[in-house]
Amino acid sequence: MKQLNTSNRRQALAGGAMALTLPILALSSEAAAGEQASSATQKVLDHHLGAFAKGLDELMRDYSAASVILTHDKQYRGVTEIRGFFDGFLKSVQPGFWESFKINAQAIDRDVAYLVWEARPFVNIATDTLVIRRGKIVVQTFTAA
């Protein structure tokens, strides 16, 4: 078996250390990208929740022509259909709804936001899942009971 001289040993050790460091750097970079994506998702979610108080036009700023909302009975595709969905929702809101609106759980992971909310006695429980990319909600699921 060939003995490594001091210079070769240093190179071998450095190579081994580099082999161990590269996956750690990749994970660190991936974690930083995940945090950045989560922060961008939080920003859009915050705007979306605040937009309900500002009206339909402000709410629609979170969607694009490629956006879709999936519900238990229908898919709303594009800004025209999504606008109709929210217009109907906003017109159906009864007095006291917004005062009783409460977020029970919220989770964000990269470009996905998940909400569990209620507005009792109008809505006992509801969930929304939003996939957010490039500052827009591209897919949203919604269910309420």
PDB file of C-alpha atoms in Angstrom:
ATOM      1  CA  MET A   1       0.000   0.000   0.000  1.00  0.00           C
ATOM      2  CA  LYS A   2       1.360   3.387  -0.946  1.00  0.00           C
ATOM      3  CA  GLN A   3       2.013   5.863   1.871  1.00  0.00           C
ATOM      4  CA  LEU A   4       0.760   9.394   1.401  1.00  0.00           C
ATOM      5  CA  ASN A   5       3.350  12.091   1.910  1.00  0.00           C
ATOM      6  CA  THR A   6       2.452  15.136   3.994  1.00  0.00           C
ATOM      7  CA  SER A   7       1.323  17.172   0.996  1.00  0.00           C
ATOM      8  CA  ASN A   8      -0.818  14.342  -0.332  1.00  0.00           C
ATOM      9  CA  ARG A   9      -2.333  13.788   3.119  1.00  0.00           C
ATOM     10  CA  ARG A  10      -3.301  17.452   3.342  1.00  0.00           C
ATOM     11  CA  GLN A  11      -4.909  17.283  -0.105  1.00  0.00           C
ATOM     12  CA  ALA A  12      -6.783  14.109   0.818  1.00  0.00           C
ATOM     13  CA  LEU A  13      -7.991  15.644   4.075  1.00  0.00           C
ATOM     14  CA  ALA A  14      -8.952  18.858   2.345  1.00  0.00           C
ATOM     15  CA  GLY A  15     -10.830  16.870  -0.304  1.00  0.00           C
ATOM     16  CA  GLY A  16     -12.630  14.886   2.393  1.00  0.00           C
ATOM     17  CA  ALA A  17     -13.508  18.054   4.278  1.00  0.00           C
ATOM     18  CA  MET A  18     -14.750  19.614   1.062  1.00  0.00           C
ATOM     19  CA  ALA A  19     -16.868  16.541   0.336  1.00  0.00           C
ATOM     20  CA  LEU A  20     -18.460  16.923   3.767  1.00  0.00           C
ATOM     21  CA  THR A  21     -18.856  20.700   3.456  1.00  0.00           C
ATOM     22  CA  LEU A  22     -20.557  20.796   0.048  1.00  0.00           C
ATOM     23  CA  PRO A  23     -23.752  18.991   1.178  1.00  0.00           C
ATOM     24  CA  ILE A  24     -23.922  21.247   4.241  1.00  0.00           C
ATOM     25  CA  LEU A  25     -23.559  24.340   2.058  1.00  0.00           C
ATOM     26  CA  ALA A  26     -26.241  22.997  -0.261  1.00  0.00           C
ATOM     27  CA  LEU A  27     -28.570  22.444   2.696  1.00  0.00           C
ATOM     28  CA  SER A  28     -27.817  25.934   4.030  1.00  0.00           C
ATOM     29  CA  SER A  29     -28.505  27.437   0.627  1.00  0.00           C
ATOM     30  CA  GLU A  30     -31.710  25.406   0.335  1.00  0.00           C
ATOM     31  CA  ALA A  31     -32.806  26.512   3.815  1.00  0.00           C
ATOM     32  CA  ALA A  32     -32.130  30.161   2.949  1.00  0.00           C
ATOM     33  CA  ALA A  33     -34.142  29.824  -0.267  1.00  0.00           C
ATOM     34  CA  GLY A  34     -36.953  28.199   1.712  1.00  0.00           C
ATOM     35  CA  GLU A  35     -36.944  31.049   4.245  1.00  0.00           C
ATOM     36  CA  GLN A  36     -36.996  33.612   1.448  1.00  0.00           C
ATOM     37  CA  ALA A  37     -39.896  31.830  -0.270  1.00  0.00           C
ATOM     38  CA  SER A  38     -41.772  31.574   3.042  1.00  0.00           C
ATOM     39  CA  SER A  39     -41.276  35.295   3.633  1.00  0.00           C
ATOM     40  CA  ALA A  40     -42.636  36.123   0.157  1.00  0.00           C
ATOM     41  CA  THR A  41     -45.583  33.793   0.775  1.00  0.00           C
ATOM     42  CA  GLN A  42     -46.290  35.490   4.126  1.00  0.00           C
ATOM     43  CA  LYS A  43     -46.279  38.898   2.416  1.00  0.00           C
ATOM     44  CA  VAL A  44     -48.870  37.833  -0.181  1.00  0.00           C
ATOM     45  CA  LEU A  45     -50.987  36.093   2.471  1.00  0.00           C
ATOM     46  CA  ASP A  46     -50.954  39.216   4.668  1.00  0.00           C
ATOM     47  CA  HIS A  47     -52.017  41.330   1.697  1.00  0.00           C
ATOM     48  CA  HIS A  48     -54.742  38.845   0.792  1.00  0.00           C
ATOM     49  CA  LEU A  49     -56.209  38.846   4.296  1.00  0.00           C
ATOM     50  CA  GLY A  50     -56.075  42.643   4.532  1.00  0.00           C
ATOM     51  CA  ALA A  51     -57.582  43.094   1.064  1.00  0.00           C
ATOM     52  CA  PHE A  52     -61.002  41.861   2.186  1.00  0.00           C
ATOM     53  CA  ALA A  53     -61.473  45.130   4.097  1.00  0.00           C
ATOM     54  CA  LYS A  54     -60.437  47.164   1.031  1.00  0.00           C
ATOM     55  CA  GLY A  55     -62.765  45.588  -1.496  1.00  0.00           C
ATOM     56  CA  LEU A  56     -62.881  43.376  -4.539  1.00  0.00           C
ATOM     57  CA  ASP A  57     -60.368  45.275  -6.700  1.00  0.00           C
ATOM     58  CA  GLU A  58     -57.691  45.092  -3.993  1.00  0.00           C
ATOM     59  CA  LEU A  59     -58.432  41.420  -3.397  1.00  0.00           C
ATOM     60  CA  MET A  60     -58.005  40.628  -7.090  1.00  0.00           C
ATOM     61  CA  ARG A  61     -54.449  42.044  -7.093  1.00  0.00           C
ATOM     62  CA  ASP A  62     -53.325  38.703  -5.602  1.00  0.00           C
ATOM     63  CA  TYR A  63     -54.458  36.693  -8.655  1.00  0.00           C
ATOM     64  CA  SER A  64     -53.448  36.384 -12.297  1.00  0.00           C
ATOM     65  CA  ALA A  65     -54.975  35.006 -15.491  1.00  0.00           C
ATOM     66  CA  ALA A  66     -53.366  31.642 -14.644  1.00  0.00           C
ATOM     67  CA  SER A  67     -54.801  31.456 -11.097  1.00  0.00           C
ATOM     68  CA  VAL A  68     -57.361  28.863 -10.029  1.00  0.00           C
ATOM     69  CA  ILE A  69     -59.524  28.379  -6.940  1.00  0.00           C
ATOM     70  CA  LEU A  70     -60.653  24.816  -6.222  1.00  0.00           C
ATOM     71  CA  THR A  71     -63.736  24.188  -4.092  1.00  0.00           C
ATOM     72  CA  HIS A  72     -65.770  21.074  -3.370  1.00  0.00           C
ATOM     73  CA  ASP A  73     -68.145  21.767  -6.236  1.00  0.00           C
ATOM     74  CA  LYS A  74     -66.412  24.001  -8.774  1.00  0.00           C
ATOM     75  CA  GLN A  75     -63.134  25.274 -10.182  1.00  0.00           C
ATOM     76  CA  TYR A  76     -62.757  29.024 -10.754  1.00  0.00           C
ATOM     77  CA  ARG A  77     -60.117  29.735 -13.402  1.00  0.00           C
ATOM     78  CA  GLY A  78     -58.674  33.110 -14.292  1.00  0.00           C
ATOM     79  CA  VAL A  79     -59.445  36.556 -12.968  1.00  0.00           C
ATOM     80  CA  THR A  80     -62.980  36.783 -14.352  1.00  0.00           C
ATOM     81  CA  GLU A  81     -64.225  33.605 -12.664  1.00  0.00           C
ATOM     82  CA  ILE A  82     -62.259  34.285  -9.467  1.00  0.00           C
ATOM     83  CA  ARG A  83     -63.667  37.817  -9.352  1.00  0.00           C
ATOM     84  CA  GLY A  84     -67.169  36.318  -9.613  1.00  0.00           C
ATOM     85  CA  PHE A  85     -66.386  33.891  -6.771  1.00  0.00           C
ATOM     86  CA  PHE A  86     -65.236  36.676  -4.432  1.00  0.00           C
ATOM     87  CA  ASP A  87     -67.973  39.085  -5.538  1.00  0.00           C
ATOM     88  CA  GLY A  88     -70.564  36.485  -4.560  1.00  0.00           C
ATOM     89  CA  PHE A  89     -68.777  35.772  -1.293  1.00  0.00           C
ATOM     90  CA  LEU A  90     -68.484  39.444  -0.320  1.00  0.00           C
ATOM     91  CA  LYS A  91     -72.136  40.124  -1.195  1.00  0.00           C
ATOM     92  CA  SER A  92     -73.252  37.152   0.935  1.00  0.00           C
ATOM     93  CA  VAL A  93     -71.408  38.300   4.080  1.00  0.00           C
ATOM     94  CA  GLN A  94     -73.897  39.051   6.836  1.00  0.00           C
ATOM     95  CA  PRO A  95     -73.538  41.729   9.507  1.00  0.00           C
ATOM     96  CA  GLY A  96     -71.270  40.494  12.282  1.00  0.00           C
ATOM     97  CA  PHE A  97     -69.277  38.146  10.020  1.00  0.00           C
ATOM     98  CA  TRP A  98     -66.024  40.131  10.033  1.00  0.00           C
ATOM     99  CA  GLU A  99     -66.250  40.809  13.761  1.00  0.00           C
ATOM    100  CA  SER A 100     -66.448  37.064  14.391  1.00  0.00           C
ATOM    101  CA  PHE A 101     -63.726  36.130  11.872  1.00  0.00           C
ATOM    102  CA  LYS A 102     -60.849  34.353  13.626  1.00  0.00           C
ATOM    103  CA  ILE A 103     -57.794  32.496  12.318  1.00  0.00           C
ATOM    104  CA  ASN A 104     -57.350  29.322  14.377  1.00  0.00           C
ATOM    105  CA  ALA A 105     -54.198  28.013  12.680  1.00  0.00           C
ATOM    106  CA  GLN A 106     -51.737  29.206  10.085  1.00  0.00           C
ATOM    107  CA  ALA A 107     -48.743  27.441   8.564  1.00  0.00           C
ATOM    108  CA  ILE A 108     -46.382  28.482   5.803  1.00  0.00           C
ATOM    109  CA  ASP A 109     -43.814  26.313   4.079  1.00  0.00           C
ATOM    110  CA  ARG A 110     -42.018  27.894   1.161  1.00  0.00           C
ATOM    111  CA  ASP A 111     -44.698  28.778  -1.410  1.00  0.00           C
ATOM    112  CA  VAL A 112     -47.638  27.160   0.415  1.00  0.00           C
ATOM    113  CA  ALA A 113     -49.824  28.840   3.024  1.00  0.00           C
ATOM    114  CA  TYR A 114     -52.485  26.996   5.017  1.00  0.00           C
ATOM    115  CA  LEU A 115     -55.231  28.622   7.103  1.00  0.00           C
ATOM    116  CA  VAL A 116     -57.903  27.244   9.387  1.00  0.00           C
ATOM    117  CA  TRP A 117     -60.474  29.856  10.314  1.00  0.00           C
ATOM    118  CA  GLU A 118     -63.976  30.415  11.596  1.00  0.00           C
ATOM    119  CA  ALA A 119     -66.584  33.171  11.706  1.00  0.00           C
ATOM    120  CA  ARG A 120     -69.173  31.750  14.073  1.00  0.00           C
ATOM    121  CA  PRO A 121     -72.128  31.436  13.813  1.00  0.00           C
ATOM    122  CA  PHE A 122     -71.787  31.972  10.040  1.00  0.00           C
ATOM    123  CA  VAL A 123     -68.877  29.586   9.372  1.00  0.00           C
ATOM    124  CA  ASN A 124     -68.018  26.924  11.949  1.00  0.00           C
ATOM    125  CA  ILE A 125     -64.761  25.938  10.285  1.00  0.00           C
ATOM    126  CA  ALA A 126     -63.030  26.722   7.008  1.00  0.00           C
ATOM    127  CA  THR A 127     -59.679  26.006   5.426  1.00  0.00           C
ATOM    128  CA  ASP A 128     -57.744  27.707   2.683  1.00  0.00           C
ATOM    129  CA  THR A 129     -54.559  26.448   1.105  1.00  0.00           C
ATOM    130  CA  LEU A 130     -52.735  28.882  -1.154  1.00  0.00           C
ATOM    131  CA  VAL A 131     -49.824  28.179  -3.474  1.00  0.00           C
ATOM    132  CA  ILE A 132     -48.024  31.444  -4.146  1.00  0.00           C
ATOM    133  CA  ARG A 133     -45.472  32.023  -6.876  1.00  0.00           C
ATOM    134  CA  ARG A 134     -43.944  35.245  -8.172  1.00  0.00           C
ATOM    135  CA  GLY A 135     -46.167  37.317  -5.884  1.00  0.00           C
ATOM    136  CA  LYS A 136     -49.474  35.816  -7.034  1.00  0.00           C
ATOM    137  CA  ILE A 137     -51.799  33.128  -5.741  1.00  0.00           C
ATOM    138  CA  VAL A 138     -51.608  30.479  -8.458  1.00  0.00           C
ATOM    139  CA  VAL A 139     -53.727  27.820  -6.745  1.00  0.00           C
ATOM    140  CA  GLN A 140     -56.100  28.160  -3.827  1.00  0.00           C
ATOM    141  CA  THR A 141     -58.282  25.525  -2.249  1.00  0.00           C
ATOM    142  CA  PHE A 142     -61.222  26.485  -0.081  1.00  0.00           C
ATOM    143  CA  THR A 143     -63.726  24.558   1.993  1.00  0.00           C
ATOM    144  CA  ALA A 144     -66.115  25.651   4.719  1.00  0.00           C
ATOM    145  CA  ALA A 145     -68.746  24.113   6.922  1.00  0.00           C
TER     146      ALA A 145
END
